[in-house]
Coordinates of C-alpha atoms in Angstrom, one line a residue:
Chain A
X1 CA 159.5 53.5 103.0
X2 CA 155.9 54.1 102.2
X3 CA 155.1 52.8 105.5
X4 CA 156.4 55.9 107.1
X5 CA 155.1 58.3 104.6
X6 CA 153.2 60.9 106.4
X7 CA 149.5 60.8 105.8
X8 CA 148.3 63.9 104.0
X9 CA 147.2 65.9 107.0
X10 CA 147.2 69.3 105.4
X11 CA 145.5 71.0 108.3
X12 CA 141.8 71.7 108.3
X13 CA 139.8 70.6 105.3
X14 CA 138.4 73.5 103.3
X15 CA 134.9 74.6 104.2
X16 CA 132.5 73.7 101.5
X17 CA 131.1 76.8 99.9
X18 CA 128.6 74.8 97.8
X19 CA 125.6 76.1 99.8
X20 CA 126.7 79.7 99.4
X21 CA 124.8 80.2 96.2
X22 CA 121.7 78.8 97.9
X23 CA 121.8 81.3 100.6
X24 CA 122.5 84.1 98.2
X25 CA 119.6 83.0 96.0
X26 CA 117.3 83.0 99.0
X27 CA 118.2 86.6 99.7
X28 CA 117.9 87.4 96.0
X29 CA 114.3 86.0 95.8
X30 CA 113.4 87.9 98.9
X31 CA 114.4 91.2 97.4
X32 CA 113.0 90.3 94.0
X33 CA 109.6 89.8 95.6
X34 CA 109.6 92.8 97.9
X35 CA 111.0 95.2 95.3
X36 CA 108.8 97.8 93.8
X37 CA 110.3 99.6 90.9
X38 CA 109.9 103.3 90.8
X39 CA 107.5 104.0 88.0
X40 CA 107.9 107.7 87.5
X41 CA 110.9 110.0 87.7
X42 CA 110.0 112.7 90.1
X43 CA 110.2 116.2 88.7
X44 CA 109.0 117.8 91.9
X45 CA 110.5 117.8 95.4
X46 CA 108.1 116.0 97.7
X47 CA 108.6 115.7 101.4
X48 CA 105.4 114.4 102.8
X49 CA 104.3 115.6 106.3
X50 CA 103.9 113.3 109.2
X51 CA 100.7 112.1 110.9
X52 CA 99.7 109.6 113.6
X53 CA 96.4 108.3 112.3
X54 CA 97.7 106.7 109.1
X55 CA 96.3 103.8 107.2
X56 CA 98.3 101.6 104.9
X57 CA 97.6 101.8 101.3
X58 CA 96.6 98.4 100.0
X59 CA 96.3 97.1 96.4
X60 CA 99.1 99.2 94.9
X61 CA 97.9 98.5 91.4
X62 CA 94.7 100.4 92.2
X63 CA 96.5 103.5 93.5
X64 CA 97.4 106.4 91.2
X65 CA 99.6 109.2 92.4
X66 CA 99.4 112.9 92.0
X67 CA 102.6 114.8 93.0
X68 CA 102.6 118.4 94.1
X69 CA 105.6 120.3 95.0
X70 CA 108.2 122.8 93.8
X71 CA 110.3 121.6 90.8
X72 CA 113.6 119.9 91.6
X73 CA 116.8 122.0 91.5
X74 CA 117.7 121.0 88.0
X75 CA 114.4 122.3 86.6
X76 CA 114.1 125.4 88.7
X77 CA 115.7 127.6 86.1
X78 CA 113.1 126.6 83.6
X79 CA 110.0 126.2 85.7
X80 CA 110.6 128.4 88.7
X81 CA 109.9 127.5 92.3
X82 CA 106.1 127.8 92.6
X83 CA 104.7 124.4 93.4
X84 CA 103.4 122.5 90.4
X85 CA 101.4 119.4 89.8
X86 CA 103.0 116.3 88.3
X87 CA 101.0 113.5 86.7
X88 CA 102.9 110.5 85.4
X89 CA 106.2 111.8 84.0
X90 CA 105.2 115.4 83.2
X91 CA 104.2 118.6 84.7
X92 CA 100.5 119.3 84.4
X93 CA 97.9 121.9 85.2
X94 CA 94.7 121.3 87.2
X95 CA 92.8 121.1 83.9
X96 CA 94.7 117.9 83.0
X97 CA 93.4 116.0 86.1
X98 CA 90.1 114.9 84.7
X99 CA 91.8 113.4 81.7
X100 CA 94.4 111.8 83.9
X101 CA 91.6 110.2 86.0
X102 CA 89.9 108.9 82.9
X103 CA 93.1 107.5 81.5
X104 CA 93.8 105.7 84.8
X105 CA 90.3 104.3 84.8
X106 CA 90.7 103.0 81.3
X107 CA 93.7 100.9 82.5
X108 CA 91.8 99.4 85.3
X109 CA 89.4 96.5 85.3
X110 CA 85.9 98.0 85.2
X111 CA 84.9 95.9 88.2
X112 CA 87.6 97.5 90.3
X113 CA 87.1 101.1 89.2
X114 CA 85.2 102.0 92.4
X115 CA 88.1 100.8 94.5
X116 CA 90.6 103.1 92.9
X117 CA 92.4 105.5 95.1
X118 CA 94.1 108.7 94.2
X119 CA 97.0 109.3 96.5
X120 CA 98.2 112.9 96.8
X121 CA 101.9 113.2 97.5
X122 CA 102.2 116.8 98.4
X123 CA 105.2 118.6 99.7
X124 CA 104.6 120.0 103.2
X125 CA 105.8 123.4 102.1
X126 CA 103.0 123.6 99.5
X127 CA 100.0 125.9 100.0
X128 CA 96.5 124.6 100.3
X129 CA 95.4 126.6 97.2
X130 CA 96.8 124.3 94.7
X131 CA 95.8 121.2 96.8
X132 CA 92.2 122.5 96.9
X133 CA 92.2 123.0 93.1
X134 CA 93.3 119.4 92.6
X135 CA 90.6 118.2 95.1
X136 CA 87.9 120.1 93.3
X137 CA 89.0 118.7 89.9
X138 CA 89.0 115.2 91.4
X139 CA 85.4 115.8 92.7
X140 CA 84.4 116.9 89.2
X141 CA 85.9 113.7 87.8
X142 CA 84.0 111.7 90.4
X143 CA 87.2 110.3 91.9
X144 CA 86.2 110.6 95.5
X145 CA 88.5 108.1 97.2
X146 CA 91.6 110.0 98.0
X147 CA 94.6 109.6 100.2
X148 CA 96.9 112.2 101.6
X149 CA 100.3 110.5 101.6
X150 CA 102.0 111.0 104.9
X151 CA 104.7 109.4 106.9
X152 CA 104.0 107.8 110.3
X153 CA 105.1 109.4 113.5
X154 CA 104.2 109.0 117.1
X155 CA 103.7 112.6 118.1
X156 CA 102.6 115.7 116.3
X157 CA 104.5 118.9 117.1
X158 CA 102.9 122.3 117.2
Chain B
X1 CA 133.8 49.0 81.4
X2 CA 133.9 52.0 83.6
X3 CA 131.4 54.7 82.6
X4 CA 133.1 57.9 81.7
X5 CA 132.3 60.3 84.4
X6 CA 130.9 63.6 83.0
X7 CA 133.2 66.4 84.2
X8 CA 131.5 68.3 87.0
X9 CA 130.6 71.9 86.1
X10 CA 132.4 74.3 88.2
X11 CA 129.6 76.1 90.2
X12 CA 132.0 78.4 92.0
X13 CA 130.9 81.4 90.0
X14 CA 127.3 80.8 90.7
X15 CA 127.6 82.7 93.9
X16 CA 129.1 85.7 92.0
X17 CA 126.2 85.8 89.6
X18 CA 123.7 85.6 92.4
X19 CA 125.5 88.3 94.3
X20 CA 125.4 90.6 91.3
X21 CA 121.7 90.2 91.0
X22 CA 121.2 90.5 94.7
X23 CA 123.1 93.8 94.8
X24 CA 121.0 95.1 91.9
X25 CA 117.8 94.4 93.7
X26 CA 119.1 95.7 96.9
X27 CA 119.9 99.0 95.2
X28 CA 116.6 99.3 93.4
X29 CA 114.4 98.3 96.3
X30 CA 112.3 100.9 98.0
X31 CA 111.1 99.4 101.2
X32 CA 108.8 102.3 102.1
X33 CA 105.2 101.2 102.5
X34 CA 102.8 103.8 101.4
X35 CA 100.9 105.3 104.3
X36 CA 98.5 108.2 104.5
X37 CA 95.2 109.6 105.6
X38 CA 92.4 108.2 103.6
X39 CA 89.5 110.5 103.1
X40 CA 86.3 110.6 101.0
X41 CA 85.5 113.7 99.0
X42 CA 81.9 114.8 98.9
X43 CA 80.3 114.0 95.5
X44 CA 80.2 116.9 93.0
X45 CA 77.3 119.3 93.3
X46 CA 75.2 118.9 90.3
X47 CA 72.9 121.9 90.7
X48 CA 72.8 124.7 93.1
X49 CA 70.8 123.5 96.0
X50 CA 68.1 126.1 96.7
X51 CA 67.7 125.6 100.4
X52 CA 70.8 124.2 101.9
X53 CA 69.7 122.2 105.0
X54 CA 70.0 124.4 108.1
X55 CA 72.5 123.3 110.6
X56 CA 72.2 124.8 114.1
X57 CA 75.2 126.6 115.4
X58 CA 75.4 124.3 118.5
X59 CA 75.8 121.2 116.3
X60 CA 78.8 122.6 114.5
X61 CA 82.4 122.5 115.7
X62 CA 84.0 125.2 113.7
X63 CA 87.7 124.9 112.9
X64 CA 89.3 127.7 110.9
X65 CA 92.9 127.9 109.7
X66 CA 94.2 131.1 108.3
X67 CA 97.1 131.8 105.9
X68 CA 99.5 132.2 108.8
X69 CA 98.7 128.7 110.0
X70 CA 96.9 130.0 113.0
X71 CA 94.0 128.0 114.4
X72 CA 90.7 129.3 115.5
X73 CA 88.4 126.8 117.1
X74 CA 84.8 127.9 118.0
X75 CA 86.0 131.5 118.0
X76 CA 89.0 130.8 120.3
X77 CA 92.6 130.7 119.2
X78 CA 94.1 127.4 119.9
X79 CA 97.3 125.3 119.4
X80 CA 97.2 122.1 117.4
X81 CA 98.1 120.1 120.5
X82 CA 94.9 121.3 122.2
X83 CA 92.6 120.6 119.3
X84 CA 92.2 116.9 119.9
X85 CA 90.9 117.2 123.4
X86 CA 88.5 120.0 122.4
X87 CA 87.2 118.0 119.4
X88 CA 86.7 114.9 121.6
X89 CA 84.8 116.9 124.2
X90 CA 82.5 118.2 121.4
X91 CA 82.0 114.8 119.7
X92 CA 81.1 113.0 122.9
X93 CA 78.9 116.0 123.8
X94 CA 76.5 116.1 126.7
X95 CA 75.0 112.7 127.6
X96 CA 71.6 114.2 128.3
X97 CA 71.7 116.5 125.2
X98 CA 70.3 119.4 127.3
X99 CA 73.4 121.6 127.3
X100 CA 72.9 124.5 124.9
X101 CA 76.5 124.7 123.9
X102 CA 76.8 121.0 123.0
X103 CA 75.2 119.3 120.0
X104 CA 71.6 118.1 119.9
X105 CA 70.7 114.5 120.0
X106 CA 68.6 112.5 117.4
X107 CA 66.8 109.3 118.0
X108 CA 68.6 106.7 115.8
X109 CA 68.3 103.0 115.3
X110 CA 71.7 101.5 116.0
X111 CA 72.5 97.8 115.4
X112 CA 72.7 95.8 118.6
X113 CA 72.1 98.8 120.9
X114 CA 68.7 99.6 119.5
X115 CA 67.1 103.0 119.5
X116 CA 69.2 105.6 121.2
X117 CA 70.0 109.3 121.1
X118 CA 72.9 110.0 118.8
X119 CA 74.7 113.4 118.7
X120 CA 74.1 115.5 115.6
X121 CA 77.7 116.7 115.7
X122 CA 79.4 118.0 112.6
X123 CA 83.0 119.2 112.5
X124 CA 83.4 122.0 110.0
X125 CA 86.9 122.7 108.7
X126 CA 87.7 125.7 106.7
X127 CA 91.1 126.8 105.6
X128 CA 92.6 129.5 103.5
X129 CA 94.3 129.1 100.2
X130 CA 97.5 130.2 101.8
X131 CA 97.4 127.7 104.6
X132 CA 100.4 125.3 104.4
X133 CA 99.7 121.7 103.6
X134 CA 101.6 120.6 106.6
X135 CA 99.3 122.5 108.9
X136 CA 96.3 121.2 107.1
X137 CA 97.4 117.6 107.5
X138 CA 98.1 118.2 111.2
X139 CA 94.6 119.5 111.7
X140 CA 93.0 116.7 109.7
X141 CA 95.1 114.2 111.7
X142 CA 94.0 115.6 115.0
X143 CA 90.3 115.6 114.0
X144 CA 90.6 112.0 112.8
X145 CA 92.4 111.1 116.0
X146 CA 89.7 112.7 118.1
X147 CA 87.0 110.5 116.3
X148 CA 89.2 107.4 116.6
X149 CA 89.7 108.0 120.4
X150 CA 86.1 108.7 121.1
X151 CA 85.0 105.6 119.1
X152 CA 87.7 103.5 120.9
X153 CA 86.6 104.6 124.3
X154 CA 82.9 103.9 123.4
X155 CA 83.8 100.4 122.0
X156 CA 85.8 99.5 125.1
X157 CA 82.9 100.7 127.4
X158 CA 80.2 98.9 125.5
X159 CA 81.9 95.8 124.1
X160 CA 85.1 95.5 126.1
X161 CA 87.3 95.8 123.0
X162 CA 88.9 98.6 121.1
X163 CA 87.6 99.4 117.6
X164 CA 90.7 98.1 115.9
X165 CA 90.4 94.8 117.7
X166 CA 86.7 94.6 116.6
X167 CA 87.6 95.5 113.1
X168 CA 90.2 92.7 113.0
X169 CA 87.6 90.3 114.3
X170 CA 84.9 91.5 111.9
X171 CA 86.5 89.6 109.1
X172 CA 85.5 86.3 110.7
X173 CA 82.7 87.2 113.2
X174 CA 79.4 88.7 112.2
X175 CA 78.8 89.9 115.7
X176 CA 82.0 92.0 115.7
X177 CA 81.0 93.4 112.4
X178 CA 77.7 94.6 113.8
X179 CA 79.5 96.0 116.8
X180 CA 81.8 98.0 114.5
X181 CA 78.8 99.3 112.7
X182 CA 77.2 100.3 115.9
X183 CA 80.2 102.2 117.1
X184 CA 80.4 104.0 113.8
X185 CA 76.7 104.8 113.9
X186 CA 76.9 106.3 117.3
X187 CA 79.8 108.5 116.4
X188 CA 79.7 109.0 112.7
X189 CA 82.8 110.8 111.3
X190 CA 81.4 114.0 109.9
X191 CA 84.2 116.3 108.9
X192 CA 82.8 118.8 106.5
X193 CA 85.3 120.9 104.5
X194 CA 84.0 124.3 103.4
X195 CA 85.3 125.8 100.2
X196 CA 88.5 127.6 101.1
X197 CA 88.6 131.4 101.3
X198 CA 91.1 133.5 99.5
X199 CA 92.0 136.3 101.8
X200 CA 95.6 135.6 102.8
X201 CA 96.7 135.3 99.2
X202 CA 99.0 132.6 97.9

């Protein structure tokens, strides 16, 4: 009888999923490499303005950020809505900037100190008064290479 | 004697683990590249300079922004969209340097091109403490754009390539590097920022 026994045809053979992990790992590595973890928790609301003539910031490790904007909603009851300066994780006044610059320099290789850039992420609603104060402090601290963080756009509107 | 086959480890859950990690990185990733306008601040003033160098009125392109974000260029109200053309016209100036309303020329030694007259242009930007940051960036952007366009046009006319192309080549070619220097020497980017006034209040 075995002669007539039907061969096990069972339809299509299952597609091998053995290579699925490889594909997923490939994607995983891509994201691991491109990922930049957010270093600070923002306490101020920053929407940067747009500009056309932008440069890319290179060497992220040599860039320090100064945030200026109005405190986020959760902190407004405590700090009000006037734009404030944020350095690292805390609110600061303009007098803290020199110290901040020094601390950042301390963490950098002395050879690379002249290449350090201070990037100002300022909310577009903020007034120039506070920005100017920060710039003057940066000048005093001899941190002259600065960057106004902006998004890229094709056209500036009036 | 048949060797005992080691039982195969089930790798079916490998994908699940990898997916978990993948989703974690997908969520935490911020893809935004940081872009911005890079500027250099003037060095701190050590002492009061007794005689600040005199700059003739005709060499200065004056841009004022008040607390209401209004623009005053060379005494005329203007829109941001018109600023670029006006600034370009001033930076290029008069080729013979005889026009009284345009900047003077100064004999300068420029790489490759040799001695030539270079405009003594300075763009002076003054804003109020009450000017919004958005307006300030717009004005800065237009001024930088004006310089970039003038330099580009000059580079194309003299060397047949735009400045960005020359800059790209300058990494490998010494000639291109000199050409970049020449373009920048002919049209140096002089944007002077005066100390802001406090009239409009915060």
